[in-house]
Amino acid sequence: MGLSTEEAVAGLAGVRVDHRFKGLPPDAQGLTVGDLAAQRRSLFTGGYTTPVLALSAERLEHNLALLETYTTRHGLDFAPHGKTSMAPQLFARQQDHGAWGITAAVPHQVRVYRAFGIQRIFLANELVDASALRWLASELDADPGFRFLCYVDSVRGVELMDEALRAAGARRRVEVVVELGAGEGARTGARTEADCTAVADAVAAAGTLRLAGVAGYEGEVPDADGERVRAYLRRLVALAAAFDADGRFAGAATGGEARADADADADADAGGGADASADDIVISAGGSAWFDAVADVFADIPELSAKPLKLLRSGAYVSHDDGHYRHITPFNRVPEEGALEPAFRLWAQVVSRPTSQQAFVNAGKRDAAYDLDLPEAQVVRDARTGEVRPADGIAVTGLSDQHGWLTTAPDADLEVGDWVGMGLSHPCTSFDKWQLIPVVTADGTVTDLVRTFF
């Protein structure tokens, strides 16, 4: 095993500030990230250039604490989807707030997580890339404390995994969960319980894999509403119970080595060691739109032969947003549970005011998420006085590559040089546009800078 998460994240403070990172002060060139953060500069008067994305220190901490409280209250373990941020500093803070591990979507993300010492990774995808499987086998063999799980949803996928792992001489079995699809027209996943059983049979026949549980994604239920989502989740739980009754999870946590070839036992004796699988049965679901339904249904999981690992994977909560998730968060449906707070604000500068009904800021598609909703003009910081006022009569109506189109009411108070603070929709496509994001307190002080790895 390499560095711990804490050690690897601490190393990010030594990265030099230069032209790679947009929005940072030109006069900070050559400073380390740690040095710049220690200067506690103002986002507005400390040399930061527009456009610049800011992450609220207070709202970030609020959201981290809220999901920790929520999952504890409902008896859920938590592996937040790291593809939302791809920010190891946030992974570390999520783990500090009780996260069981971190969820990934593709092999590159798993490699980033491992580079930063993440010891429990759930890959919410079927992994059939031979090169990635070869790397995974070596990673598992080298670190007995590393636990990895991934989806399987087809017999062919199982065959490809087994073939690649055998060729790699894997000595630890890869833990897999059968993915039950959310219905016809949904995304991935075996469509029926019979299909899932065929996949489980294939796993049982593959000496390099071990069936650890079942999983799915309720966010893809067609025409989703509370009733349909809960019905799908009950199918998922019933599938786990049926597999358990059939003995498919028997011996789940024996720590056995993979039988990738006739010499596997001897290879294991030479250094394979026991693996990190636990005595549990994995049942996993949970995007950021229906985790209240997951909590409801998972509360009624029947008694199984081993402890169920009730694994929630919601990731967008860490920054929340001012668009998509603001309207559909489970906390809107169950307000007594609390409320997430949008933590992003994109600051851009008015660079053109050609008419009394139109203005342009210097942030566009390269800077702001736009796949679901346009940014929302919220506040204006006056270039003359530094006063911050509501963005009354100002609306974002379009984005070009590097310009935001604003429509303004005739009496809107907006001039060239003013800064416009905008809320963003869909955090999953906000983080990926910024490699280094200032963390800013309510008074505008930059206290840290978050590095992303997309």
Short mmCIF file of C-alpha atoms in Angstrom, two decimals:
data_model
loop_
_atom_site.label_atom_id
_atom_site.label_comp_id
_atom_site.label_asym_id
_atom_site.label_seq_id
_atom_site.Cartn_x
_atom_site.Cartn_y
_atom_site.Cartn_z
CA MET A 1 0.00 0.00 0.00
CA GLY A 2 1.18 3.55 -0.73
CA LEU A 3 0.34 6.77 1.06
CA SER A 4 -2.70 7.12 3.27
CA THR A 5 -5.49 9.40 2.11
CA GLU A 6 -4.42 12.03 4.63
CA GLU A 7 -0.79 11.92 3.45
CA ALA A 8 -1.67 12.01 -0.24
CA VAL A 9 -4.14 14.86 0.17
CA ALA A 10 -1.61 16.83 2.22
CA GLY A 11 0.76 16.57 -0.74
CA LEU A 12 -1.64 18.63 -2.86
CA ALA A 13 -0.68 21.71 -0.85
CA GLY A 14 2.73 21.54 -2.51
CA VAL A 15 1.42 21.96 -6.07
CA ARG A 16 2.71 25.18 -7.69
CA VAL A 17 0.22 27.82 -8.81
CA ASP A 18 0.66 28.69 -12.49
CA HIS A 19 -1.15 29.10 -15.81
CA ARG A 20 -2.82 25.68 -15.55
CA PHE A 21 -5.36 26.97 -13.06
CA LYS A 22 -7.84 29.57 -14.23
CA GLY A 23 -9.12 32.36 -12.03
CA LEU A 24 -6.12 32.39 -9.68
CA PRO A 25 -4.13 35.57 -8.97
CA PRO A 26 -1.39 36.20 -11.56
CA ASP A 27 0.89 37.45 -8.80
CA ALA A 28 0.58 34.06 -7.05
CA GLN A 29 2.62 32.45 -9.85
CA GLY A 30 5.15 30.10 -8.28
CA LEU A 31 3.54 29.96 -4.85
CA THR A 32 2.38 26.60 -3.63
CA VAL A 33 -1.33 26.03 -3.19
CA GLY A 34 -0.71 25.80 0.54
CA ASP A 35 1.10 29.13 0.57
CA LEU A 36 -1.70 30.84 -1.37
CA ALA A 37 -4.38 29.44 0.92
CA ALA A 38 -2.41 30.53 3.98
CA GLN A 39 -2.44 34.13 2.74
CA ARG A 40 -6.22 34.22 3.25
CA ARG A 41 -6.73 36.59 0.33
CA SER A 42 -10.08 38.06 -0.57
CA LEU A 43 -11.71 36.51 -3.61
CA PHE A 44 -12.72 40.01 -4.73
CA THR A 45 -9.71 42.18 -3.90
CA GLY A 46 -6.92 39.63 -3.60
CA GLY A 47 -6.04 39.36 -7.26
CA TYR A 48 -8.35 36.55 -8.34
CA THR A 49 -9.48 37.01 -11.94
CA THR A 50 -12.86 36.40 -13.51
CA PRO A 51 -14.43 34.07 -14.20
CA VAL A 52 -13.79 32.23 -10.95
CA LEU A 53 -15.76 29.46 -9.30
CA ALA A 54 -16.14 29.63 -5.52
CA LEU A 55 -17.13 26.85 -3.14
CA SER A 56 -18.75 28.07 0.08
CA ALA A 57 -16.83 26.85 3.12
CA GLU A 58 -19.84 27.04 5.41
CA ARG A 59 -22.31 25.39 3.04
CA LEU A 60 -19.87 22.62 2.15
CA GLU A 61 -19.45 21.75 5.82
CA HIS A 62 -23.22 21.91 6.36
CA ASN A 63 -23.90 19.46 3.52
CA LEU A 64 -21.19 17.03 4.64
CA ALA A 65 -22.56 16.99 8.18
CA LEU A 66 -26.19 16.68 7.07
CA LEU A 67 -25.65 13.49 5.06
CA GLU A 68 -23.58 12.00 7.86
CA THR A 69 -26.47 12.60 10.24
CA TYR A 70 -29.02 11.32 7.74
CA THR A 71 -27.26 8.05 6.95
CA THR A 72 -26.58 7.38 10.63
CA ARG A 73 -30.21 8.02 11.52
CA HIS A 74 -31.42 5.59 8.86
CA GLY A 75 -28.84 2.86 9.43
CA LEU A 76 -27.22 3.28 6.02
CA ASP A 77 -23.60 2.99 5.01
CA PHE A 78 -22.45 5.57 2.53
CA ALA A 79 -20.18 5.45 -0.53
CA PRO A 80 -20.76 8.84 -2.19
CA HIS A 81 -20.26 8.97 -5.93
CA GLY A 82 -16.88 10.63 -6.37
CA LYS A 83 -17.38 11.33 -10.07
CA THR A 84 -19.41 14.35 -8.99
CA SER A 85 -16.31 16.18 -7.78
CA MET A 86 -13.23 14.03 -8.47
CA ALA A 87 -11.68 15.99 -5.61
CA PRO A 88 -9.57 13.91 -3.18
CA GLN A 89 -9.75 16.65 -0.54
CA LEU A 90 -13.52 16.24 -0.54
CA PHE A 91 -13.22 12.44 -0.48
CA ALA A 92 -11.14 12.78 2.68
CA ARG A 93 -13.72 15.05 4.27
CA GLN A 94 -16.53 12.69 3.28
CA GLN A 95 -14.66 9.85 4.96
CA ASP A 96 -14.12 12.05 8.02
CA HIS A 97 -17.91 12.45 8.03
CA GLY A 98 -18.49 8.71 8.13
CA ALA A 99 -18.36 7.57 4.49
CA TRP A 100 -17.75 3.82 4.17
CA GLY A 101 -15.91 4.34 0.88
CA ILE A 102 -16.16 6.18 -2.43
CA THR A 103 -18.08 5.20 -5.58
CA ALA A 104 -16.54 5.39 -9.06
CA ALA A 105 -17.91 5.08 -12.58
CA VAL A 106 -14.87 4.23 -14.75
CA PRO A 107 -11.39 2.73 -14.25
CA HIS A 108 -9.63 6.11 -14.43
CA GLN A 109 -11.54 7.25 -11.38
CA VAL A 110 -10.59 4.10 -9.49
CA ARG A 111 -6.93 4.81 -10.25
CA VAL A 112 -7.27 8.37 -8.93
CA TYR A 113 -8.91 7.07 -5.75
CA ARG A 114 -6.13 4.55 -5.21
CA ALA A 115 -3.47 7.21 -5.80
CA PHE A 116 -5.05 9.01 -2.84
CA GLY A 117 -5.25 5.99 -0.58
CA ILE A 118 -8.96 5.16 -0.81
CA GLN A 119 -9.34 1.66 0.63
CA ARG A 120 -12.98 0.91 -0.22
CA ILE A 121 -14.20 1.53 -3.76
CA PHE A 122 -17.54 0.65 -5.34
CA LEU A 123 -17.44 0.78 -9.15
CA ALA A 124 -21.03 1.34 -10.32
CA ASN A 125 -20.36 -0.19 -13.71
CA GLU A 126 -19.44 -3.52 -15.24
CA LEU A 127 -15.66 -3.68 -15.67
CA VAL A 128 -14.70 -5.58 -18.84
CA ASP A 129 -11.55 -3.73 -19.97
CA ALA A 130 -8.70 -6.25 -19.86
CA SER A 131 -6.02 -3.63 -19.17
CA ALA A 132 -8.01 -2.18 -16.29
CA LEU A 133 -8.66 -5.66 -14.88
CA ARG A 134 -4.97 -6.49 -15.08
CA TRP A 135 -4.17 -3.33 -13.11
CA LEU A 136 -6.96 -4.10 -10.61
CA ALA A 137 -5.65 -7.62 -10.03
CA SER A 138 -2.20 -6.30 -9.23
CA GLU A 139 -3.66 -3.63 -6.94
CA LEU A 140 -5.72 -6.17 -5.00
CA ASP A 141 -2.83 -8.61 -4.73
CA ALA A 142 -0.49 -5.89 -3.47
CA ASP A 143 -2.84 -4.56 -0.79
CA PRO A 144 -4.84 -7.05 1.30
CA GLY A 145 -6.68 -4.14 2.95
CA PHE A 146 -8.14 -2.85 -0.33
CA ARG A 147 -11.80 -3.73 -0.87
CA PHE A 148 -13.25 -3.33 -4.35
CA LEU A 149 -16.75 -4.09 -5.64
CA CYS A 150 -18.22 -3.64 -9.10
CA TYR A 151 -21.37 -4.37 -11.08
CA VAL A 152 -22.00 -7.35 -13.32
CA ASP A 153 -25.11 -7.39 -15.49
CA SER A 154 -24.42 -9.93 -18.24
CA VAL A 155 -23.07 -13.43 -18.68
CA ARG A 156 -20.75 -12.13 -21.37
CA GLY A 157 -19.40 -9.50 -18.98
CA VAL A 158 -18.65 -12.17 -16.40
CA GLU A 159 -16.85 -14.24 -19.03
CA LEU A 160 -14.70 -11.28 -20.07
CA MET A 161 -13.81 -10.49 -16.46
CA ASP A 162 -12.91 -14.07 -15.69
CA GLU A 163 -10.81 -14.41 -18.85
CA ALA A 164 -8.85 -11.21 -18.13
CA LEU A 165 -8.30 -12.01 -14.46
CA ARG A 166 -7.11 -15.53 -15.25
CA ALA A 167 -4.69 -14.15 -17.82
CA ALA A 168 -3.44 -11.67 -15.21
CA GLY A 169 -2.81 -14.46 -12.69
CA ALA A 170 -5.14 -12.81 -10.17
CA ARG A 171 -4.81 -14.31 -6.71
CA ARG A 172 -7.71 -12.49 -5.07
CA ARG A 173 -11.24 -12.87 -6.28
CA VAL A 174 -12.97 -9.68 -7.39
CA GLU A 175 -16.18 -8.99 -5.49
CA VAL A 176 -19.14 -8.31 -7.77
CA VAL A 177 -22.77 -7.32 -7.30
CA VAL A 178 -25.46 -8.21 -9.81
CA GLU A 179 -27.12 -5.08 -11.15
CA LEU A 180 -30.89 -5.22 -11.53
CA GLY A 181 -31.98 -2.77 -14.20
CA ALA A 182 -34.62 -0.21 -13.34
CA GLY A 183 -36.98 -1.27 -16.13
CA GLU A 184 -37.34 -1.30 -19.89
CA GLY A 185 -35.78 1.78 -21.37
CA ALA A 186 -33.61 2.35 -18.28
CA ARG A 187 -29.84 2.48 -18.38
CA THR A 188 -27.69 -0.54 -17.49
CA GLY A 189 -28.59 -3.66 -15.52
CA ALA A 190 -30.05 -7.11 -16.18
CA ARG A 191 -33.70 -6.52 -16.98
CA THR A 192 -35.37 -9.40 -15.16
CA GLU A 193 -34.80 -11.53 -12.08
CA ALA A 194 -34.23 -14.50 -14.37
CA ASP A 195 -31.52 -12.56 -16.19
CA CYS A 196 -29.95 -11.69 -12.83
CA THR A 197 -29.98 -15.36 -11.84
CA ALA A 198 -28.19 -16.31 -15.05
CA VAL A 199 -25.52 -13.72 -14.30
CA ALA A 200 -25.18 -15.02 -10.73
CA ASP A 201 -24.78 -18.55 -12.09
CA ALA A 202 -21.98 -17.34 -14.34
CA VAL A 203 -20.27 -15.67 -11.37
CA ALA A 204 -20.46 -18.91 -9.38
CA ALA A 205 -18.75 -20.74 -12.25
CA ALA A 206 -15.93 -18.19 -12.48
CA GLY A 207 -13.11 -18.89 -10.07
CA THR A 208 -11.89 -15.31 -10.18
CA LEU A 209 -15.11 -13.65 -8.99
CA ARG A 210 -17.22 -13.73 -5.84
CA LEU A 211 -20.87 -12.73 -5.60
CA ALA A 212 -21.10 -10.12 -2.84
CA GLY A 213 -24.61 -8.76 -3.30
CA VAL A 214 -26.98 -6.87 -5.57
CA ALA A 215 -27.24 -3.24 -6.64
CA GLY A 216 -29.08 -0.82 -8.87
CA TYR A 217 -29.86 2.80 -9.61
CA GLU A 218 -33.39 3.98 -8.91
CA GLY A 219 -32.79 7.29 -10.66
CA GLU A 220 -33.37 5.54 -13.98
CA VAL A 221 -36.84 4.16 -13.16
CA PRO A 222 -39.02 5.17 -16.15
CA ASP A 223 -41.56 7.87 -15.26
CA ALA A 224 -40.15 7.89 -11.75
CA ASP A 225 -42.37 8.75 -8.82
CA GLY A 226 -42.35 7.59 -5.22
CA GLU A 227 -44.48 4.51 -5.87
CA ARG A 228 -42.53 3.30 -8.91
CA VAL A 229 -39.16 3.93 -7.29
CA ARG A 230 -40.11 2.05 -4.14
CA ALA A 231 -41.49 -0.83 -6.18
CA TYR A 232 -38.16 -1.14 -7.99
CA LEU A 233 -36.21 -0.99 -4.73
CA ARG A 234 -38.41 -3.70 -3.22
CA ARG A 235 -37.54 -5.88 -6.23
CA LEU A 236 -33.87 -5.27 -5.51
CA VAL A 237 -34.25 -6.28 -1.87
CA ALA A 238 -36.30 -9.35 -2.84
CA LEU A 239 -33.57 -10.37 -5.28
CA ALA A 240 -30.97 -10.23 -2.52
CA ALA A 241 -33.20 -12.29 -0.24
CA ALA A 242 -33.82 -14.89 -2.96
CA PHE A 243 -30.11 -15.18 -3.75
CA ASP A 244 -29.38 -15.56 -0.03
CA ALA A 245 -32.04 -18.25 0.39
CA ASP A 246 -30.42 -20.16 -2.47
CA GLY A 247 -27.06 -20.01 -0.69
CA ARG A 248 -25.44 -17.85 -3.34
CA PHE A 249 -23.62 -15.74 -0.73
CA ALA A 250 -22.47 -18.72 1.34
CA GLY A 251 -18.84 -18.42 2.33
CA ALA A 252 -18.90 -14.84 1.13
CA ALA A 253 -16.11 -13.65 3.37
CA THR A 254 -13.75 -16.58 3.61
CA GLY A 255 -10.84 -14.49 2.31
CA GLY A 256 -10.16 -17.15 -0.32
CA GLU A 257 -7.85 -16.58 -3.22
CA ALA A 258 -8.92 -16.67 -6.84
CA ARG A 259 -8.51 -19.99 -8.63
CA ALA A 260 -7.36 -18.39 -11.85
CA ASP A 261 -5.28 -21.40 -12.84
CA ALA A 262 -4.07 -24.73 -11.52
CA ASP A 263 -1.24 -23.09 -9.61
CA ALA A 264 -3.38 -20.44 -7.90
CA ASP A 265 -3.29 -22.09 -4.47
CA ALA A 266 0.46 -22.29 -4.55
CA ASP A 267 0.68 -18.70 -5.69
CA ALA A 268 -1.55 -17.62 -2.83
CA ASP A 269 0.64 -19.47 -0.34
CA ALA A 270 3.55 -17.53 -1.79
CA GLY A 271 2.04 -14.21 -0.81
CA GLY A 272 -1.64 -13.84 -1.76
CA GLY A 273 -2.97 -13.52 1.77
CA ALA A 274 -6.54 -13.01 2.92
CA ASP A 275 -8.62 -10.42 1.11
CA ALA A 276 -10.51 -7.46 2.57
CA SER A 277 -14.04 -8.73 1.91
CA ALA A 278 -16.26 -8.50 4.95
CA ASP A 279 -18.91 -10.78 6.35
CA ASP A 280 -21.78 -8.92 4.76
CA ILE A 281 -24.26 -8.99 1.89
CA VAL A 282 -24.14 -5.82 -0.19
CA ILE A 283 -27.43 -4.16 -1.15
CA SER A 284 -26.73 -0.84 -2.84
CA ALA A 285 -28.69 1.95 -4.52
CA GLY A 286 -29.08 5.67 -4.22
CA GLY A 287 -28.64 8.62 -6.48
CA SER A 288 -29.29 12.12 -5.24
CA ALA A 289 -32.99 12.33 -6.15
CA TRP A 290 -34.61 9.41 -4.30
CA PHE A 291 -32.45 8.50 -1.32
CA ASP A 292 -35.47 8.94 0.95
CA ALA A 293 -37.09 6.04 -0.88
CA VAL A 294 -33.89 4.01 -0.49
CA ALA A 295 -33.91 4.69 3.26
CA ASP A 296 -37.58 3.66 3.52
CA VAL A 297 -37.22 0.38 1.62
CA PHE A 298 -33.83 -0.58 3.03
CA ALA A 299 -35.27 -0.19 6.54
CA ASP A 300 -37.39 -3.27 5.80
CA ILE A 301 -34.66 -5.59 4.51
CA PRO A 302 -35.50 -9.01 5.95
CA GLU A 303 -33.12 -11.05 8.07
CA LEU A 304 -30.37 -12.53 5.92
CA SER A 305 -27.64 -15.08 6.57
CA ALA A 306 -25.14 -12.25 7.03
CA LYS A 307 -25.37 -8.59 7.93
CA PRO A 308 -26.65 -6.48 5.00
CA LEU A 309 -24.35 -3.66 3.94
CA LYS A 310 -26.99 -1.05 3.05
CA LEU A 311 -24.89 1.10 0.78
CA LEU A 312 -26.15 4.50 -0.36
CA ARG A 313 -24.20 6.17 -3.21
CA SER A 314 -25.58 9.73 -3.50
CA GLY A 315 -22.84 12.20 -4.48
CA ALA A 316 -24.32 15.49 -5.66
CA TYR A 317 -25.16 16.50 -2.09
CA VAL A 318 -21.60 17.63 -1.41
CA SER A 319 -22.10 20.91 -3.28
CA HIS A 320 -25.83 20.62 -4.09
CA ASP A 321 -26.96 23.18 -6.71
CA ASP A 322 -29.29 26.01 -7.62
CA GLY A 323 -31.15 24.15 -10.34
CA HIS A 324 -31.81 20.47 -10.92
CA TYR A 325 -31.33 19.04 -7.42
CA ARG A 326 -32.74 22.07 -5.66
CA HIS A 327 -36.14 21.07 -7.00
CA ILE A 328 -35.99 17.30 -6.51
CA THR A 329 -33.96 16.70 -3.35
CA PRO A 330 -35.57 14.22 -0.93
CA PHE A 331 -35.26 16.87 1.76
CA ASN A 332 -37.95 18.83 -0.08
CA ARG A 333 -40.28 15.86 0.37
CA VAL A 334 -39.27 15.26 4.00
CA PRO A 335 -38.35 18.72 5.30
CA GLU A 336 -37.98 17.60 8.90
CA GLU A 337 -34.79 15.76 7.82
CA GLY A 338 -33.03 19.07 7.12
CA ALA A 339 -32.06 20.90 3.94
CA LEU A 340 -29.04 20.88 1.68
CA GLU A 341 -27.57 24.23 0.67
CA PRO A 342 -26.15 25.15 -2.76
CA ALA A 343 -22.43 25.65 -2.21
CA PHE A 344 -21.26 26.86 -5.64
CA ARG A 345 -21.22 30.42 -6.91
CA LEU A 346 -19.65 31.36 -10.25
CA TRP A 347 -18.38 34.93 -10.38
CA ALA A 348 -18.05 36.62 -13.78
CA GLN A 349 -17.51 40.21 -14.85
CA VAL A 350 -19.67 42.35 -17.07
CA VAL A 351 -17.54 43.01 -20.16
CA SER A 352 -20.19 44.51 -22.44
CA ARG A 353 -23.43 46.47 -21.92
CA PRO A 354 -24.51 47.23 -25.49
CA THR A 355 -28.11 48.13 -24.66
CA SER A 356 -30.28 48.80 -21.62
CA GLN A 357 -31.83 45.35 -22.07
CA GLN A 358 -28.67 43.35 -22.67
CA ALA A 359 -25.29 42.62 -21.05
CA PHE A 360 -22.53 40.07 -21.41
CA VAL A 361 -20.31 38.49 -18.76
CA ASN A 362 -17.03 36.68 -19.36
CA ALA A 363 -18.17 33.18 -18.34
CA GLY A 364 -19.66 30.67 -20.75
CA LYS A 365 -19.85 26.96 -21.51
CA ARG A 366 -16.20 26.50 -20.59
CA ASP A 367 -16.98 27.64 -17.05
CA ALA A 368 -20.57 26.80 -16.15
CA ALA A 369 -22.73 23.68 -16.17
CA TYR A 370 -25.38 23.98 -18.86
CA ASP A 371 -26.51 20.41 -19.62
CA LEU A 372 -29.71 20.74 -17.55
CA ASP A 373 -30.30 24.39 -16.67
CA LEU A 374 -28.62 27.72 -17.32
CA PRO A 375 -26.85 29.55 -14.50
CA GLU A 376 -29.00 31.76 -12.30
CA ALA A 377 -27.98 35.40 -11.71
CA GLN A 378 -28.20 35.93 -7.96
CA VAL A 379 -26.12 38.89 -6.83
CA VAL A 380 -24.11 41.79 -8.26
CA ARG A 381 -20.91 43.13 -6.69
CA ASP A 382 -20.58 46.79 -7.58
CA ALA A 383 -17.21 47.57 -9.21
CA ARG A 384 -17.17 51.07 -7.73
CA THR A 385 -18.14 50.44 -4.12
CA GLY A 386 -17.74 46.72 -3.50
CA GLU A 387 -21.36 46.58 -2.34
CA VAL A 388 -23.16 43.30 -3.02
CA ARG A 389 -26.84 43.59 -3.98
CA PRO A 390 -29.50 41.23 -5.35
CA ALA A 391 -29.42 40.72 -9.12
CA ASP A 392 -32.88 42.18 -9.54
CA GLY A 393 -34.08 42.30 -13.14
CA ILE A 394 -31.14 40.28 -14.45
CA ALA A 395 -31.47 36.84 -16.06
CA VAL A 396 -29.03 34.51 -17.84
CA THR A 397 -30.61 33.61 -21.17
CA GLY A 398 -27.80 31.84 -23.00
CA LEU A 399 -24.17 30.75 -23.01
CA SER A 400 -21.54 30.98 -25.72
CA ASP A 401 -18.13 29.38 -25.30
CA GLN A 402 -16.77 32.25 -23.20
CA HIS A 403 -19.72 34.62 -22.78
CA GLY A 404 -22.87 34.58 -20.73
CA TRP A 405 -25.87 36.34 -22.27
CA LEU A 406 -27.83 38.45 -19.81
CA THR A 407 -31.20 40.02 -20.33
CA THR A 408 -31.83 43.02 -18.10
CA ALA A 409 -34.92 44.96 -17.13
CA PRO A 410 -34.78 48.67 -18.05
CA ASP A 411 -34.20 49.65 -14.42
CA ALA A 412 -31.61 46.93 -13.66
CA ASP A 413 -28.51 48.35 -11.93
CA LEU A 414 -25.61 46.84 -13.88
CA GLU A 415 -22.47 48.34 -15.40
CA VAL A 416 -19.38 47.16 -17.22
CA GLY A 417 -16.89 46.01 -14.59
CA ASP A 418 -19.47 44.77 -12.09
CA TRP A 419 -19.15 41.18 -10.89
CA VAL A 420 -22.20 38.93 -11.23
CA GLY A 421 -22.52 35.97 -8.86
CA MET A 422 -24.40 33.06 -10.39
CA GLY A 423 -25.82 29.86 -8.98
CA LEU A 424 -25.21 26.70 -11.01
CA SER A 425 -27.30 23.68 -11.90
CA HIS A 426 -26.10 20.08 -11.84
CA PRO A 427 -22.89 19.80 -9.79
CA CYS A 428 -21.82 16.73 -11.78
CA THR A 429 -20.89 18.98 -14.70
CA SER A 430 -19.67 21.95 -12.65
CA PHE A 431 -16.62 20.48 -10.94
CA ASP A 432 -15.19 19.11 -14.17
CA LYS A 433 -14.63 22.58 -15.63
CA TRP A 434 -12.28 23.69 -12.84
CA GLN A 435 -8.99 22.10 -11.77
CA LEU A 436 -8.48 24.25 -8.67
CA ILE A 437 -11.48 25.74 -6.86
CA PRO A 438 -11.21 28.36 -4.11
CA VAL A 439 -13.05 27.55 -0.89
CA VAL A 440 -14.49 30.85 0.30
CA THR A 441 -16.01 31.96 3.60
CA ALA A 442 -19.06 34.20 3.77
CA ASP A 443 -16.90 37.33 3.99
CA GLY A 444 -15.04 36.44 0.77
CA THR A 445 -11.87 35.03 2.34
CA VAL A 446 -10.24 32.15 0.44
CA THR A 447 -9.29 29.52 3.03
CA ASP A 448 -8.38 26.57 0.82
CA LEU A 449 -8.24 25.46 -2.82
CA VAL A 450 -9.75 22.14 -3.94
CA ARG A 451 -7.96 20.17 -6.66
CA THR A 452 -10.00 18.09 -9.11
CA PHE A 453 -8.86 15.21 -11.36
CA PHE A 454 -11.12 14.77 -14.38
#
